[in-house]
Short mmCIF file of C-alpha atoms and ligand atoms in Angstrom, two decimals:
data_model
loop_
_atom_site.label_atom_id
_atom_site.label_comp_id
_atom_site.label_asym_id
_atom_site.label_seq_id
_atom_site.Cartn_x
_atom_site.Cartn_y
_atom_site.Cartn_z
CA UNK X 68 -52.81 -39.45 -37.64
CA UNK X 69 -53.31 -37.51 -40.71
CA UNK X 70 -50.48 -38.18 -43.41
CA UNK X 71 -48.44 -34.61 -43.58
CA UNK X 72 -48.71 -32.76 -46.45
CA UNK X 73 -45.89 -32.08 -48.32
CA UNK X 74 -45.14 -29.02 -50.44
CA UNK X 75 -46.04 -30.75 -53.64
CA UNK X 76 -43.98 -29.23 -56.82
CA UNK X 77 -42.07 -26.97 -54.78
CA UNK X 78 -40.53 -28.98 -52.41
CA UNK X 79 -38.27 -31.16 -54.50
CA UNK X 80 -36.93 -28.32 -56.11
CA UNK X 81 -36.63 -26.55 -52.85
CA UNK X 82 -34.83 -29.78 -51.22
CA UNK X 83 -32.42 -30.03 -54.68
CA UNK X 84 -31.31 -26.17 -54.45
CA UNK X 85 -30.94 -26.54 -50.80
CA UNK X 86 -28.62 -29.74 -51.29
CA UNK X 87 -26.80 -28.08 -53.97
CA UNK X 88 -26.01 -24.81 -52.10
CA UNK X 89 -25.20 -26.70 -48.54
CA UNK X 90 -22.92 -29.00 -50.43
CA UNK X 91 -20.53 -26.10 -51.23
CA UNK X 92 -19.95 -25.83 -47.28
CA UNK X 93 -17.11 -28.13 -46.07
CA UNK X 94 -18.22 -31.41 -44.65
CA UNK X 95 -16.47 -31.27 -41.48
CA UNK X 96 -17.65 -34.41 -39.03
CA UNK X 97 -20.30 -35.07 -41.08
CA UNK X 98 -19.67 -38.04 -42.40
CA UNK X 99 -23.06 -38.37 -44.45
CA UNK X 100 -25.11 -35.27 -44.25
CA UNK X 101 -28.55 -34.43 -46.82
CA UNK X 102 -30.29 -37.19 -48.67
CA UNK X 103 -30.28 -40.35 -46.46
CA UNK X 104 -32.75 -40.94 -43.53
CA UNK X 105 -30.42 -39.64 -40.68
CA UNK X 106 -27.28 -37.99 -41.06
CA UNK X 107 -23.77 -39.45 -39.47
CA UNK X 108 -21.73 -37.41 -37.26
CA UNK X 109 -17.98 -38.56 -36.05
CA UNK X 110 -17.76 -37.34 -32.63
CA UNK X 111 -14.60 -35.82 -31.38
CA UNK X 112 -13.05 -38.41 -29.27
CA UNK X 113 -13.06 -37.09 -25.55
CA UNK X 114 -16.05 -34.61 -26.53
CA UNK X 115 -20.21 -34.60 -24.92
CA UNK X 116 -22.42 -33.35 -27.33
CA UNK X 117 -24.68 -29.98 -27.00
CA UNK X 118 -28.00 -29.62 -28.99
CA UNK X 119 -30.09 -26.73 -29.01
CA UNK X 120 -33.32 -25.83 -31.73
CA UNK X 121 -34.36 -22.61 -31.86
CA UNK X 122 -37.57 -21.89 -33.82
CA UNK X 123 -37.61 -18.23 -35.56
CA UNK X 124 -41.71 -17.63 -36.38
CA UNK X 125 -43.43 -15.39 -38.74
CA UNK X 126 -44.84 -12.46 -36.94
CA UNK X 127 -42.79 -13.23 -33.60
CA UNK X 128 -39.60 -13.27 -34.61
CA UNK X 129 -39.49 -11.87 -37.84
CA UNK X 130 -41.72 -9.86 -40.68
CA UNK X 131 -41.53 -10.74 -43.91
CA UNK X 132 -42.14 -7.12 -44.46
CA UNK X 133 -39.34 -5.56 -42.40
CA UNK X 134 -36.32 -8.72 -42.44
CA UNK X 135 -35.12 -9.53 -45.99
CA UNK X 136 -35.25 -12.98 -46.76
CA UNK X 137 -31.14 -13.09 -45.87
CA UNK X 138 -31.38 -11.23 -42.67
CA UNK X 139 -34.02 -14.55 -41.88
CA UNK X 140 -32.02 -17.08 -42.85
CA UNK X 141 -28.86 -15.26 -40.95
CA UNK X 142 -30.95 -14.95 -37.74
CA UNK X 143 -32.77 -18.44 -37.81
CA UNK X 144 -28.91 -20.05 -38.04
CA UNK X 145 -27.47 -17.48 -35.28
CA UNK X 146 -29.92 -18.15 -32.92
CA UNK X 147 -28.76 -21.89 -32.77
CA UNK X 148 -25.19 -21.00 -32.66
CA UNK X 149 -25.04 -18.37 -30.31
CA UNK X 150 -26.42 -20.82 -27.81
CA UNK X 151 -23.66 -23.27 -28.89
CA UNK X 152 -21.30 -20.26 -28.15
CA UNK X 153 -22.48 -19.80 -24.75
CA UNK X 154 -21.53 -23.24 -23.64
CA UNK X 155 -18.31 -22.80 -25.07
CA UNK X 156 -18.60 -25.40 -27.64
CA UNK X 157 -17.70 -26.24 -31.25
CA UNK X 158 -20.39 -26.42 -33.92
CA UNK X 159 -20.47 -29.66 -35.64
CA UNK X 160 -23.60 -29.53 -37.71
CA UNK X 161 -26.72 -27.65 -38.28
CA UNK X 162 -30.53 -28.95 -39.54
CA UNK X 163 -33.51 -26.84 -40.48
CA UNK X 164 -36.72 -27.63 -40.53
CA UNK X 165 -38.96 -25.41 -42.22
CA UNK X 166 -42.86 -24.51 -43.09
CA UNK X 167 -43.59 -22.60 -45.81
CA UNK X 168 -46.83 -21.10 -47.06
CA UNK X 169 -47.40 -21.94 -51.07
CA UNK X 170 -46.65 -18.77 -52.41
CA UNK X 171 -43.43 -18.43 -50.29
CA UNK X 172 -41.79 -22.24 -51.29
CA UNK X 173 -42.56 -20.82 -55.26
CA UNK X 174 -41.18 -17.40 -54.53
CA UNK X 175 -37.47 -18.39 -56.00
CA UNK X 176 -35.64 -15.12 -55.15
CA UNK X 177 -37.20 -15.32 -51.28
CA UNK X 178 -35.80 -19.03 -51.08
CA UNK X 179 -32.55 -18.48 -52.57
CA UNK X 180 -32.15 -15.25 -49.96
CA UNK X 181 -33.18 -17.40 -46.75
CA UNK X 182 -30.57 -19.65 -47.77
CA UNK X 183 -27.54 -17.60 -48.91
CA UNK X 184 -28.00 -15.79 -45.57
CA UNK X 185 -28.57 -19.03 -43.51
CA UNK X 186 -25.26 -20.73 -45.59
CA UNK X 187 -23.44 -17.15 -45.05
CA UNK X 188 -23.25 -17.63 -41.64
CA UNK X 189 -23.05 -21.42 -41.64
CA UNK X 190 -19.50 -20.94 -44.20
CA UNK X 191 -18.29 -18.28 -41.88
CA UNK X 192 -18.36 -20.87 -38.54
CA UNK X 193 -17.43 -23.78 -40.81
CA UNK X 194 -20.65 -25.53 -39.88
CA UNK X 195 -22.35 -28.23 -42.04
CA UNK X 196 -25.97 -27.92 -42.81
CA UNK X 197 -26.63 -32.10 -42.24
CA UNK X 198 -30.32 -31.99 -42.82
CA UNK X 199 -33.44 -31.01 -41.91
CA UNK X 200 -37.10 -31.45 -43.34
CA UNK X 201 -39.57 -29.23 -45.52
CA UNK X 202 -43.29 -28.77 -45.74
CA UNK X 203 -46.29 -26.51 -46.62
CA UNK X 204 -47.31 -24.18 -43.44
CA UNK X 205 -50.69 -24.44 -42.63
CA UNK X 206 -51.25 -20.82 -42.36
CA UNK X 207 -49.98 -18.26 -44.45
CA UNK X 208 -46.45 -17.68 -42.23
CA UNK X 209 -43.01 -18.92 -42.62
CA UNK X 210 -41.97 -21.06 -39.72
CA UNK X 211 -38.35 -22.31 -39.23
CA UNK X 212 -36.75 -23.87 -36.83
CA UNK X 213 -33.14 -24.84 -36.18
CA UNK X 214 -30.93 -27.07 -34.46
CA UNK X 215 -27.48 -27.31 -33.48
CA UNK X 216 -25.27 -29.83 -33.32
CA UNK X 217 -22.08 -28.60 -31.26
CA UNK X 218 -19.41 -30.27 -28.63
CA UNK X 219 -16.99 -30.10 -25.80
CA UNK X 220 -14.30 -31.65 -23.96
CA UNK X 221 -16.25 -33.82 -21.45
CA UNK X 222 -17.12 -32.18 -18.30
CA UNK X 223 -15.78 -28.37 -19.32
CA UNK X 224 -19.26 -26.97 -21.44
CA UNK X 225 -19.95 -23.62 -19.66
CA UNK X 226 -23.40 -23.57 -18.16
CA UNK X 227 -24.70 -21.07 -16.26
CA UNK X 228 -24.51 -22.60 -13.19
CA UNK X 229 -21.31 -22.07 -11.87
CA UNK X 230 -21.36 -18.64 -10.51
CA UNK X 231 -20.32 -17.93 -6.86
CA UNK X 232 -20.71 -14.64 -4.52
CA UNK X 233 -17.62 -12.41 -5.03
CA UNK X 234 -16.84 -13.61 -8.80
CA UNK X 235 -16.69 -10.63 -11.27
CA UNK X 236 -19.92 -10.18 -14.17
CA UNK X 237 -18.62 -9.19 -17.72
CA UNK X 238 -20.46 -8.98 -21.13
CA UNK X 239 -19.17 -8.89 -24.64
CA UNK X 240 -19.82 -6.33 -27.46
CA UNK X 241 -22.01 -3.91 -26.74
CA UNK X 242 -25.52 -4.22 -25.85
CA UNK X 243 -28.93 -2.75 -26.58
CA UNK X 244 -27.78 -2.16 -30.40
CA UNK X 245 -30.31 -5.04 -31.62
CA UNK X 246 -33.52 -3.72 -29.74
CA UNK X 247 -32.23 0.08 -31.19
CA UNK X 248 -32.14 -1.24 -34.82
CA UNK X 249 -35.54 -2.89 -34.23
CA UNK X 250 -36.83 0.55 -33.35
CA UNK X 251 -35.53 1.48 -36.60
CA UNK X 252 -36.88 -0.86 -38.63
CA UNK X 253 -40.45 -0.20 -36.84
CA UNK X 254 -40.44 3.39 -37.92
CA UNK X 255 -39.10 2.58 -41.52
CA UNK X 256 -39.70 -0.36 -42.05
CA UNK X 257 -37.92 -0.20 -45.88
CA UNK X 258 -34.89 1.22 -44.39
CA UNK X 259 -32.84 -1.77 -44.21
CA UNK X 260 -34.32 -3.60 -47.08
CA UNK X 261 -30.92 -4.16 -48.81
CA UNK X 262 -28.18 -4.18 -45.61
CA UNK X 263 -25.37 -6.77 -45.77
CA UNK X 264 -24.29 -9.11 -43.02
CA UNK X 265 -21.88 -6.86 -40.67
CA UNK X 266 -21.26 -5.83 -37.65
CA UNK X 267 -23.52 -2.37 -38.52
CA UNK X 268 -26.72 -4.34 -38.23
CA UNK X 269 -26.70 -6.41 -34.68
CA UNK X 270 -30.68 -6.90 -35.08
CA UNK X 271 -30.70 -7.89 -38.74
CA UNK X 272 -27.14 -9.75 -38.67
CA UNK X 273 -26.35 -10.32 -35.18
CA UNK X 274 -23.08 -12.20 -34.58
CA UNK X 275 -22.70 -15.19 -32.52
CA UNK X 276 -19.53 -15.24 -30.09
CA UNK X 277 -18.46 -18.76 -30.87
CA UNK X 278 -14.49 -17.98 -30.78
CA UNK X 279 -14.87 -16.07 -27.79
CA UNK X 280 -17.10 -18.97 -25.96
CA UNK X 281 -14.68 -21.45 -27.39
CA UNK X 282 -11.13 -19.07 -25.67
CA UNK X 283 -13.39 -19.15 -22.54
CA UNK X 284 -13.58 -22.44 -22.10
CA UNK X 285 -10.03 -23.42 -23.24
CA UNK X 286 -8.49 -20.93 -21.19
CA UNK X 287 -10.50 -21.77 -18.09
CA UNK X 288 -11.39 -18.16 -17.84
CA UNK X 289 -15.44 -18.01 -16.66
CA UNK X 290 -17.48 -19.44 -13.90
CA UNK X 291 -20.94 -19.38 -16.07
CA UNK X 292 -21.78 -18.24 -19.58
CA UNK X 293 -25.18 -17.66 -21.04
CA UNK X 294 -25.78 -15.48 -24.13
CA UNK X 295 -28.36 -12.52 -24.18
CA UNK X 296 -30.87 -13.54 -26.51
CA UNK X 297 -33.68 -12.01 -24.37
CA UNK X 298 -32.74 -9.27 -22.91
CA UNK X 299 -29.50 -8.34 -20.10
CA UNK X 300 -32.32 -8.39 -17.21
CA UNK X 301 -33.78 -11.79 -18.64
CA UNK X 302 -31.14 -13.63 -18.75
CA UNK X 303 -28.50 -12.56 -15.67
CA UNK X 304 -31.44 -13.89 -14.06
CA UNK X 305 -31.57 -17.11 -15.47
CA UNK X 306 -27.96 -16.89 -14.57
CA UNK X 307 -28.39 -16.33 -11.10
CA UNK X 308 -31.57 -18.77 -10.84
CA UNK X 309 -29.10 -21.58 -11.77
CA UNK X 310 -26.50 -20.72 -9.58
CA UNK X 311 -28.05 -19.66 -6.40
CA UNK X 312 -26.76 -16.05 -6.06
CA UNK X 313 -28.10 -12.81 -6.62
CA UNK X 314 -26.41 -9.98 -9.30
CA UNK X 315 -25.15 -5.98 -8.70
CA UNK X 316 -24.53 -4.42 -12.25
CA UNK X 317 -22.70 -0.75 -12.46
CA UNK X 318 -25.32 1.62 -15.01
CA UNK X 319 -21.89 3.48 -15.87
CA UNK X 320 -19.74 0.30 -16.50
CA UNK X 321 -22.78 -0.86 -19.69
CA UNK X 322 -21.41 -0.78 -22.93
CA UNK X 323 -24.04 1.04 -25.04
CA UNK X 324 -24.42 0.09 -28.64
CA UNK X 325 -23.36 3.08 -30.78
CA UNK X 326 -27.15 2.50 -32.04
CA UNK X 327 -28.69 3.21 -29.41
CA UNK X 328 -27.65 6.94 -29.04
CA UNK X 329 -30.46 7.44 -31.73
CA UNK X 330 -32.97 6.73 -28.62
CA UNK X 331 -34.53 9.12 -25.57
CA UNK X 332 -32.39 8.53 -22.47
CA UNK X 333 -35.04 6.10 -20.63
CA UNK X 334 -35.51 3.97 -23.58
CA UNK X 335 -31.37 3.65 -24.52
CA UNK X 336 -31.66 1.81 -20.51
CA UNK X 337 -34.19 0.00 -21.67
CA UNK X 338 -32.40 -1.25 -24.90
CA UNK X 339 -29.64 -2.02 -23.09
CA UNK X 340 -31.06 -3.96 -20.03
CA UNK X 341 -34.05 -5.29 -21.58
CA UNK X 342 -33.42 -5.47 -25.24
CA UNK X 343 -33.07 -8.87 -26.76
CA UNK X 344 -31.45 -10.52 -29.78
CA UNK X 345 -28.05 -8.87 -29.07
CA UNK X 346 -26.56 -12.56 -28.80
CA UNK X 347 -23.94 -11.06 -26.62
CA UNK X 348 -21.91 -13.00 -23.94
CA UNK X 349 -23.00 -12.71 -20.33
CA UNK X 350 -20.21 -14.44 -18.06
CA UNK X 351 -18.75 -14.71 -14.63
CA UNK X 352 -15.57 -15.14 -13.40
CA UNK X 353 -13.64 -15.21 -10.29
CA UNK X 354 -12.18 -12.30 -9.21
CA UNK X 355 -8.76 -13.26 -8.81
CA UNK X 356 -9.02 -14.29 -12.67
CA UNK X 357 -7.28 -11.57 -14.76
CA UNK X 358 -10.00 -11.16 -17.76
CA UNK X 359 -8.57 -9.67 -21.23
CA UNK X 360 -10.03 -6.80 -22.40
CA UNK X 361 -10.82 -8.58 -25.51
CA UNK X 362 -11.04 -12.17 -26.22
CA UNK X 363 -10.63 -12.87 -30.79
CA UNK X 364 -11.14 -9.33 -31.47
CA UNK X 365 -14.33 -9.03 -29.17
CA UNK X 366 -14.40 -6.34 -26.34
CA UNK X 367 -14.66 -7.58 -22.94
CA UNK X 368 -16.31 -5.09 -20.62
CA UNK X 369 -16.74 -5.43 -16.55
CA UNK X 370 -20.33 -4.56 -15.80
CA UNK X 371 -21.01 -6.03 -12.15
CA UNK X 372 -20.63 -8.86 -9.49
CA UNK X 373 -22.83 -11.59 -7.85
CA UNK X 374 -23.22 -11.14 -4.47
CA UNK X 375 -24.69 -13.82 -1.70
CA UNK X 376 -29.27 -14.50 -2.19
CA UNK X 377 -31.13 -13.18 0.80
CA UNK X 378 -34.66 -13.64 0.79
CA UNK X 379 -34.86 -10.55 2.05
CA UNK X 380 -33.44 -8.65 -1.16
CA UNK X 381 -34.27 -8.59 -4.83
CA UNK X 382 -32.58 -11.10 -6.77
CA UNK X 383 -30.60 -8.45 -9.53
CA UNK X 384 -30.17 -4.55 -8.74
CA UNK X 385 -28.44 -1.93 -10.55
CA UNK X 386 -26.33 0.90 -8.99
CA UNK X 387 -26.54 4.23 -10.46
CA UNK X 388 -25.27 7.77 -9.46
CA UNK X 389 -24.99 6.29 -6.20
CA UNK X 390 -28.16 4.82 -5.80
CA UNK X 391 -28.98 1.02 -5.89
CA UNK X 392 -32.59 0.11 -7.65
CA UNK X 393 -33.81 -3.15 -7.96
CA UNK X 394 -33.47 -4.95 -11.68
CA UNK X 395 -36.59 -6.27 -12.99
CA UNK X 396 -36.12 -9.25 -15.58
CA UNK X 397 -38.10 -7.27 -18.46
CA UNK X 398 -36.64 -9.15 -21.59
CA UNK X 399 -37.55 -8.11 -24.88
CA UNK X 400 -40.73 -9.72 -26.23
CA UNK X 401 -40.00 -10.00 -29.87
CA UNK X 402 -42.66 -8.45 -32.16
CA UNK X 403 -45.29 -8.61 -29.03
MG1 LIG Y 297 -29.33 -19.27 -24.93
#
């Protein structure tokens, strides 16, 4: 096998700026983290482990031209933890891998604003970046991938395959407000060149849910968690594919993103049942279980119920103004 090539120059500089700025975040269970062959976790005592990578790709997930280099670096880390936050779990450590074309590993302000938006997020969650590796793309697009570290208390994770006919759907947040700022962005794509992390940009800086995963779990509350990284439609169904039931959502009980008011009637539906990336919670509970209406500061919102599979029915259908259709999974493709 060919020997991989390295980013010559660049890449102990980029590996020495990368130590320096992760070694401001607190160390946490890592009990040796960058610059040795492996890092060393302590496991919580009692505690399984979850891992999850997530690659975020030039041109599918992002454009150098519309995501500034922190909105990248935010995204590529909340991809990894939102799927920690759907298990219910606790983020021990994070490690990035990434490719980078030449003129991108030299391009000092691009690197320095992929990581302050990647170490951002990671000081926010009080998660460790433990490691990772670096080297030149073969092509002329950044490629990143992360992975995720997380646990919990052996035998509670959520998983999605717990959910039983009669138990209640809910969702957190809003939803559709990612796919609306992504229609945005498309049109200008300039417009958001200089946004901060908040709230006010769920495609750029989405959120992960970790606290309200984590009060899930603890207080016993859901059934089966996933998050929506692809879509409402898309992933209820994965939902119901792993527990053997079939889904009714309510089209008045969806919480619409504020963004998404900027869109035609027909395509706000579509945001909000198809759009991806809004790294929302989708759980189920049952329906004795008396759900808050918010869970650390995060709306809680009632949108549906899984009902018994027949064959002889679609697997997910929506009611609305009295009539039932059936619900396509039509998750957002990324850039495609
Ligand atoms: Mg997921």
């Amino acid at each position: 096998m060919a020997k991989r090539k390295k980013i010559a120059s660049g890449e102990l500089a980029l590996i020495a700026r990368l130590r320096a700025m992760a070694g401001a975040l607190p160390a946490g269970r890592v009990r040796l983290g960058i610059g040795d062959d492996c890092a060393i976790l302590r496991a919580p005592a009692g505690h399984e482990l979850l891992v999850t990578t997530d690659f975020s790709l030039e041109g599918r997930h992002f454009r150098r031209a519309w995501h500034s280099p922190q909105s990248v670096g935010h995204r590529t880390l909340a991809r990894g933890l939102s799927d920690i936050s759907s298990m219910g779990g606790q983020p021990l450590a994070a490690f990035l891998s990434l490719a980078l074309p030449r003129a991108v590993a030299q391009d000092i302000r691009w690197m320095d604003g992929f990581l302050a938006g990647l170490l951002t997020l990671a000081a926010q969650n009080k998660v460790p970046l433990a490691g990772g590796d670096t080297s030149e793309a073969p092509g002329t697009e950044v490629l990143a991938d992360i992975m995720l570290i997380g646990s919990a208390p052996a035998g509670r994770a959520l998983t999605r395959s717990g959910a039983r006919a009669g138990d209640i759907i809910y969702c957190t947040g809003a939803l559709g407000g990612a796919a609306a700022e992504l229609a945005a962005l498309s049109k200008t794509p300039t417009r958001f060149r200089h946004a901060q992390s908040s709230d006010e940009h769920p495609h750029l800086f989405p959120q992960p849910r970790l606290a309200v995963g984590q009060a899930l779990l603890r207080r016993k509350l859901a059934s089966a968690c996933i998050d929506i990284s692809d879509g409402l439609s898309t992933d209820l169904q994965h939902l119901c594919e792993a527990s053997g039931v079939a889904a009714e959502l309510d089209a008045a009980l969806l919480p619409a993103h504020p963004l998404t008011a900027a869109l035609a009637p027909a395509a706000q539906m579509a945001a909000i049942l198809h759009g991806g990336e809004d790294y929302e919670l989708l759980f189920t509970a049952p329906a004795k279980t008396k759900i808050p209406r918010s869970l650390a500061g995060v709306p809680i919102t009632r949108i549906g119920r899984i009902v018994p599979r027949k064959k002889s029915r679609a697997r997910m259908s929506i009611v609305a103004e009295d009539t039932r259709f059936e619900l396509q999974p039509r998750g957002w493709e990324h850039l495609r």
